[in-house]
PDB file of C-alpha atoms in Angstrom:
ATOM      1  CA  TRP A  21       0.638   4.448  13.607  1.00 46.00           C
ATOM      2  CA  SER A  22      -1.937   2.970  15.841  1.00 50.00           C
ATOM      3  CA  LYS A  23      -5.086   4.084  17.634  1.00 52.00           C
ATOM      4  CA  GLY A  24      -4.165   1.835  20.532  1.00 53.00           C
ATOM      5  CA  PRO A  25      -1.514  -0.485  21.899  1.00 56.00           C
ATOM      6  CA  ASP A  26      -2.732  -3.411  19.750  1.00 58.00           C
ATOM      7  CA  ALA A  27       0.028  -4.049  17.177  1.00 58.00           C
ATOM      8  CA  ARG A  28      -2.411  -5.841  14.844  1.00 57.00           C
ATOM      9  CA  PHE A  29      -3.545  -2.439  13.620  1.00 57.00           C
ATOM     10  CA  SER A  30      -0.107  -0.922  13.190  1.00 64.00           C
ATOM     11  CA  MET A  31       0.598   0.944   9.949  1.00 73.00           C
ATOM     12  CA  ILE A  32       4.382   1.249  10.119  1.00 82.00           C
ATOM     13  CA  ASN A  33       4.762   2.146   6.414  1.00 91.00           C
ATOM     14  CA  ALA A  34       2.828   4.588   4.232  1.00 93.00           C
ATOM     15  CA  ARG A  35       3.083   4.270   0.456  1.00 95.00           C
ATOM     16  CA  ALA A  36       4.468   7.408  -1.230  1.00 96.00           C
ATOM     17  CA  GLU A  37       2.056   6.982  -4.139  1.00 96.00           C
ATOM     18  CA  THR A  38      -1.052   7.403  -1.979  1.00 95.00           C
ATOM     19  CA  VAL A  39       0.090   9.156   1.218  1.00 95.00           C
ATOM     20  CA  ALA A  40      -1.500  12.504   0.310  1.00 94.00           C
ATOM     21  CA  GLU A  41      -4.908  10.950  -0.485  1.00 93.00           C
ATOM     22  CA  LYS A  42      -5.421   8.033   1.923  1.00 92.00           C
ATOM     23  CA  PRO A  43      -7.670   9.083   4.811  1.00 90.00           C
ATOM     24  CA  ALA A  44      -5.320   7.433   7.317  1.00 88.00           C
ATOM     25  CA  TYR A  45      -2.405   9.674   6.289  1.00 92.00           C
ATOM     26  CA  ARG A  46      -3.857  12.718   4.497  1.00 92.00           C
ATOM     27  CA  GLY A  47      -4.056  15.008   7.546  1.00 92.00           C
ATOM     28  CA  ALA A  48      -0.621  14.029   8.822  1.00 94.00           C
ATOM     29  CA  PHE A  49       0.867  14.567   5.359  1.00 94.00           C
ATOM     30  CA  ARG A  50      -0.433  18.131   5.332  1.00 92.00           C
ATOM     31  CA  HIS A  51       0.198  19.042   8.951  1.00 93.00           C
ATOM     32  CA  ARG A  52       2.510  16.590  10.749  1.00 95.00           C
ATOM     33  CA  PRO A  53       5.537  15.604   8.661  1.00 96.00           C
ATOM     34  CA  CYS A  54       8.631  14.473  10.538  1.00 97.00           C
ATOM     35  CA  LEU A  55      12.134  13.154  10.027  1.00 98.00           C
ATOM     36  CA  VAL A  56      13.049   9.689  11.305  1.00 97.00           C
ATOM     37  CA  PRO A  57      16.817   9.590  11.949  1.00 98.00           C
ATOM     38  CA  ALA A  58      18.691   6.338  11.364  1.00 97.00           C
ATOM     39  CA  ASP A  59      22.075   4.873  10.571  1.00 96.00           C
ATOM     40  CA  GLY A  60      20.464   2.626   7.966  1.00 97.00           C
ATOM     41  CA  PHE A  61      17.723   0.049   7.519  1.00 97.00           C
ATOM     42  CA  PHE A  62      17.235  -3.698   7.184  1.00 96.00           C
ATOM     43  CA  GLU A  63      15.472  -5.663   4.459  1.00 96.00           C
ATOM     44  CA  TRP A  64      15.212  -9.413   3.969  1.00 94.00           C
ATOM     45  CA  LYS A  65      15.982 -11.246   0.754  1.00 92.00           C
ATOM     46  CA  VAL A  66      13.672 -14.214   0.360  1.00 87.00           C
ATOM     47  CA  GLY A  67      14.878 -17.422  -1.254  1.00 78.00           C
ATOM     48  CA  GLY A  68      17.924 -19.602  -1.383  1.00 66.00           C
ATOM     49  CA  LYS A  69      18.612 -22.687   0.676  1.00 70.00           C
ATOM     50  CA  ASP A  70      18.365 -20.850   4.012  1.00 72.00           C
ATOM     51  CA  GLY A  71      15.143 -18.893   3.506  1.00 79.00           C
ATOM     52  CA  LYS A  72      15.338 -15.198   4.439  1.00 89.00           C
ATOM     53  CA  GLN A  73      18.675 -13.374   4.579  1.00 93.00           C
ATOM     54  CA  PRO A  74      18.722  -9.923   6.245  1.00 95.00           C
ATOM     55  CA  TYR A  75      20.706  -7.092   4.672  1.00 96.00           C
ATOM     56  CA  PHE A  76      21.716  -3.746   6.124  1.00 97.00           C
ATOM     57  CA  PHE A  77      21.483  -0.670   3.876  1.00 98.00           C
ATOM     58  CA  SER A  78      23.273   2.583   4.649  1.00 97.00           C
ATOM     59  CA  MET A  79      25.000   5.557   3.108  1.00 98.00           C
ATOM     60  CA  ARG A  80      28.286   4.823   1.364  1.00 96.00           C
ATOM     61  CA  SER A  81      29.717   7.880   3.178  1.00 96.00           C
ATOM     62  CA  GLY A  82      28.821   6.401   6.586  1.00 94.00           C
ATOM     63  CA  THR A  83      26.683   9.424   7.494  1.00 96.00           C
ATOM     64  CA  SER A  84      23.348   9.178   9.253  1.00 96.00           C
ATOM     65  CA  ILE A  85      20.159   9.440   7.239  1.00 97.00           C
ATOM     66  CA  ALA A  86      16.626  10.722   7.742  1.00 98.00           C
ATOM     67  CA  PHE A  87      13.517   8.971   6.473  1.00 98.00           C
ATOM     68  CA  ALA A  88      10.427  10.943   5.470  1.00 98.00           C
ATOM     69  CA  GLY A  89       7.843  10.280   8.132  1.00 97.00           C
ATOM     70  CA  LEU A  90       4.510  11.398   9.496  1.00 96.00           C
ATOM     71  CA  TRP A  91       3.474  11.573  13.118  1.00 95.00           C
ATOM     72  CA  GLU A  92       0.097  11.333  14.771  1.00 91.00           C
ATOM     73  CA  HIS A  93      -1.396  11.903  18.210  1.00 87.00           C
ATOM     74  CA  TRP A  94      -4.309   9.799  19.442  1.00 81.00           C
ATOM     75  CA  ILE A  95      -6.407   9.662  22.573  1.00 82.00           C
ATOM     76  CA  GLY A  96      -7.070   5.993  23.311  1.00 75.00           C
ATOM     77  CA  ALA A  97     -10.346   4.532  24.543  1.00 75.00           C
ATOM     78  CA  GLY A  98      -9.104   4.716  28.139  1.00 80.00           C
ATOM     79  CA  GLY A  99      -7.954   8.313  27.750  1.00 83.00           C
ATOM     80  CA  ASP A 100      -4.324   7.335  27.234  1.00 83.00           C
ATOM     81  CA  GLU A 101      -2.380   9.598  24.901  1.00 85.00           C
ATOM     82  CA  ILE A 102      -0.590   7.768  22.117  1.00 82.00           C
ATOM     83  CA  GLU A 103       1.996   9.349  19.849  1.00 87.00           C
ATOM     84  CA  SER A 104       3.079   7.292  16.866  1.00 88.00           C
ATOM     85  CA  PHE A 105       4.710   7.694  13.489  1.00 92.00           C
ATOM     86  CA  THR A 106       4.954   6.015  10.129  1.00 94.00           C
ATOM     87  CA  ILE A 107       7.784   5.882   7.593  1.00 97.00           C
ATOM     88  CA  ILE A 108       6.985   6.651   3.965  1.00 98.00           C
ATOM     89  CA  VAL A 109       8.152   4.010   1.486  1.00 98.00           C
ATOM     90  CA  THR A 110       8.650   4.132  -2.266  1.00 98.00           C
ATOM     91  CA  ASP A 111       9.915   1.877  -5.059  1.00 98.00           C
ATOM     92  CA  ALA A 112      13.344   0.377  -4.499  1.00 98.00           C
ATOM     93  CA  ASN A 113      16.399   1.870  -6.177  1.00 98.00           C
ATOM     94  CA  GLU A 114      19.038  -0.292  -7.915  1.00 98.00           C
ATOM     95  CA  CYS A 115      20.864  -0.947  -4.639  1.00 98.00           C
ATOM     96  CA  VAL A 116      17.785  -2.206  -2.767  1.00 98.00           C
ATOM     97  CA  ALA A 117      15.865  -3.885  -5.632  1.00 97.00           C
ATOM     98  CA  PRO A 118      17.820  -7.184  -5.622  1.00 96.00           C
ATOM     99  CA  VAL A 119      16.683  -7.662  -2.010  1.00 96.00           C
ATOM    100  CA  HIS A 120      13.277  -5.956  -1.749  1.00 95.00           C
ATOM    101  CA  ALA A 121      10.785  -4.123  -3.997  1.00 96.00           C
ATOM    102  CA  ARG A 122      10.268  -1.163  -1.634  1.00 97.00           C
ATOM    103  CA  MET A 123      12.498   1.122   0.440  1.00 97.00           C
ATOM    104  CA  PRO A 124      12.070   4.002   2.885  1.00 98.00           C
ATOM    105  CA  VAL A 125      12.105   7.503   1.424  1.00 98.00           C
ATOM    106  CA  ILE A 126      15.488   8.974   2.380  1.00 98.00           C
ATOM    107  CA  LEU A 127      15.693  12.759   2.378  1.00 98.00           C
ATOM    108  CA  ARG A 128      18.767  14.901   1.821  1.00 97.00           C
ATOM    109  CA  PRO A 129      19.461  17.600   4.466  1.00 97.00           C
ATOM    110  CA  VAL A 130      18.828  20.304   1.879  1.00 96.00           C
ATOM    111  CA  ASP A 131      15.251  18.987   1.547  1.00 96.00           C
ATOM    112  CA  TYR A 132      14.416  18.922   5.287  1.00 97.00           C
ATOM    113  CA  PRO A 133      12.879  22.443   5.371  1.00 95.00           C
ATOM    114  CA  LEU A 134      10.601  21.693   2.418  1.00 95.00           C
ATOM    115  CA  TRP A 135       9.526  18.322   3.853  1.00 96.00           C
ATOM    116  CA  LEU A 136       8.866  19.782   7.294  1.00 95.00           C
ATOM    117  CA  GLY A 137       6.752  22.597   5.853  1.00 90.00           C
ATOM    118  CA  GLU A 138       9.184  25.339   6.822  1.00 88.00           C
ATOM    119  CA  THR A 139       8.767  26.840   3.367  1.00 82.00           C
ATOM    120  CA  ASP A 140       5.518  28.009   1.812  1.00 79.00           C
ATOM    121  CA  ARG A 141       5.524  25.512  -1.043  1.00 80.00           C
ATOM    122  CA  PRO A 142       2.685  23.484  -2.582  1.00 81.00           C
ATOM    123  CA  ASP A 143       2.089  19.843  -1.643  1.00 87.00           C
ATOM    124  CA  ARG A 144       3.152  18.721  -5.133  1.00 90.00           C
ATOM    125  CA  GLU A 145       6.710  19.906  -4.390  1.00 93.00           C
ATOM    126  CA  ARG A 146       6.729  17.936  -1.145  1.00 94.00           C
ATOM    127  CA  LEU A 147       5.357  14.888  -2.999  1.00 96.00           C
ATOM    128  CA  ALA A 148       8.226  15.186  -5.501  1.00 96.00           C
ATOM    129  CA  LEU A 149      10.641  14.404  -2.626  1.00 97.00           C
ATOM    130  CA  LEU A 150       9.050  10.956  -2.181  1.00 98.00           C
ATOM    131  CA  ARG A 151      11.227   9.099  -4.672  1.00 97.00           C
ATOM    132  CA  PRO A 152      13.963   6.464  -4.485  1.00 98.00           C
ATOM    133  CA  PHE A 153      17.280   7.752  -3.146  1.00 98.00           C
ATOM    134  CA  PRO A 154      20.202   7.594  -5.625  1.00 97.00           C
ATOM    135  CA  SER A 155      21.653   4.088  -5.427  1.00 97.00           C
ATOM    136  CA  ASP A 156      25.229   5.261  -6.075  1.00 97.00           C
ATOM    137  CA  ASP A 157      25.206   6.918  -2.645  1.00 97.00           C
ATOM    138  CA  MET A 158      24.186   3.710  -0.860  1.00 98.00           C
ATOM    139  CA  CYS A 159      25.742   0.376   0.058  1.00 97.00           C
ATOM    140  CA  ALA A 160      24.465  -2.904   1.494  1.00 97.00           C
ATOM    141  CA  TRP A 161      25.739  -6.130   2.999  1.00 97.00           C
ATOM    142  CA  PRO A 162      24.309  -9.312   4.515  1.00 95.00           C
ATOM    143  CA  VAL A 163      24.061  -9.394   8.316  1.00 96.00           C
ATOM    144  CA  SER A 164      23.376 -11.985  10.997  1.00 94.00           C
ATOM    145  CA  ARG A 165      19.913 -13.459  11.358  1.00 92.00           C
ATOM    146  CA  LYS A 166      20.081 -12.297  14.981  1.00 94.00           C
ATOM    147  CA  VAL A 167      18.493  -9.100  13.650  1.00 93.00           C
ATOM    148  CA  ASN A 168      15.230 -11.082  13.301  1.00 89.00           C
ATOM    149  CA  SER A 169      14.573 -10.892  17.056  1.00 91.00           C
ATOM    150  CA  PRO A 170      13.788  -7.657  18.900  1.00 89.00           C
ATOM    151  CA  ALA A 171      15.472  -9.229  21.943  1.00 94.00           C
ATOM    152  CA  ASN A 172      18.798  -8.663  20.164  1.00 94.00           C
ATOM    153  CA  ASP A 173      19.990  -5.073  20.306  1.00 92.00           C
ATOM    154  CA  SER A 174      23.707  -4.543  19.842  1.00 93.00           C
ATOM    155  CA  PRO A 175      26.124  -2.922  17.363  1.00 91.00           C
ATOM    156  CA  ASP A 176      27.200  -6.309  16.008  1.00 92.00           C
ATOM    157  CA  LEU A 177      23.816  -6.652  14.263  1.00 94.00           C
ATOM    158  CA  ILE A 178      25.074  -4.483  11.410  1.00 95.00           C
ATOM    159  CA  VAL A 179      28.454  -6.215  11.011  1.00 95.00           C
ATOM    160  CA  GLU A 180      28.851  -7.776   7.571  1.00 94.00           C
ATOM    161  CA  LEU A 181      28.634 -11.555   7.425  1.00 91.00           C
ATOM    162  CA  VAL A 182      31.814 -13.115   6.133  1.00 83.00           C
ATOM    163  CA  ALA A 183      31.328 -16.281   4.096  1.00 67.00           C
TER     164      ALA A 183
END
């Protein structure tokens, strides 16, 4: 969510509470919703003797998920076209809360048409989707700190750490 390639101005997360009103997201909320597919997400628990411990969160069923997102299209100063997106975040559910205060909004497949604007429904119904996902449907486990570097990209990053 950037007007240029400078990562200092990146807005990777949009808060569910203000996404429909903030000038940065208001237009995209109304006209450019998207789904961000994933197998899960990482959060870091701060504290303890070793500092930050990453955790992987996913569906208990092992199915893929889709985050509520918004996309945007920019023309950069040099005329370059930039397409970017942001993930909408909300308060953490009971599964995520011990690790982090916020979590991505996870949508159920039945809600995709409403989120994507495929139904003629008011914005307030779309806003109602931006809530914590039921914690009973989720699971989490600690993973290797190798996830802290973008240079690492392999399936073993989501393998549970064994004490």
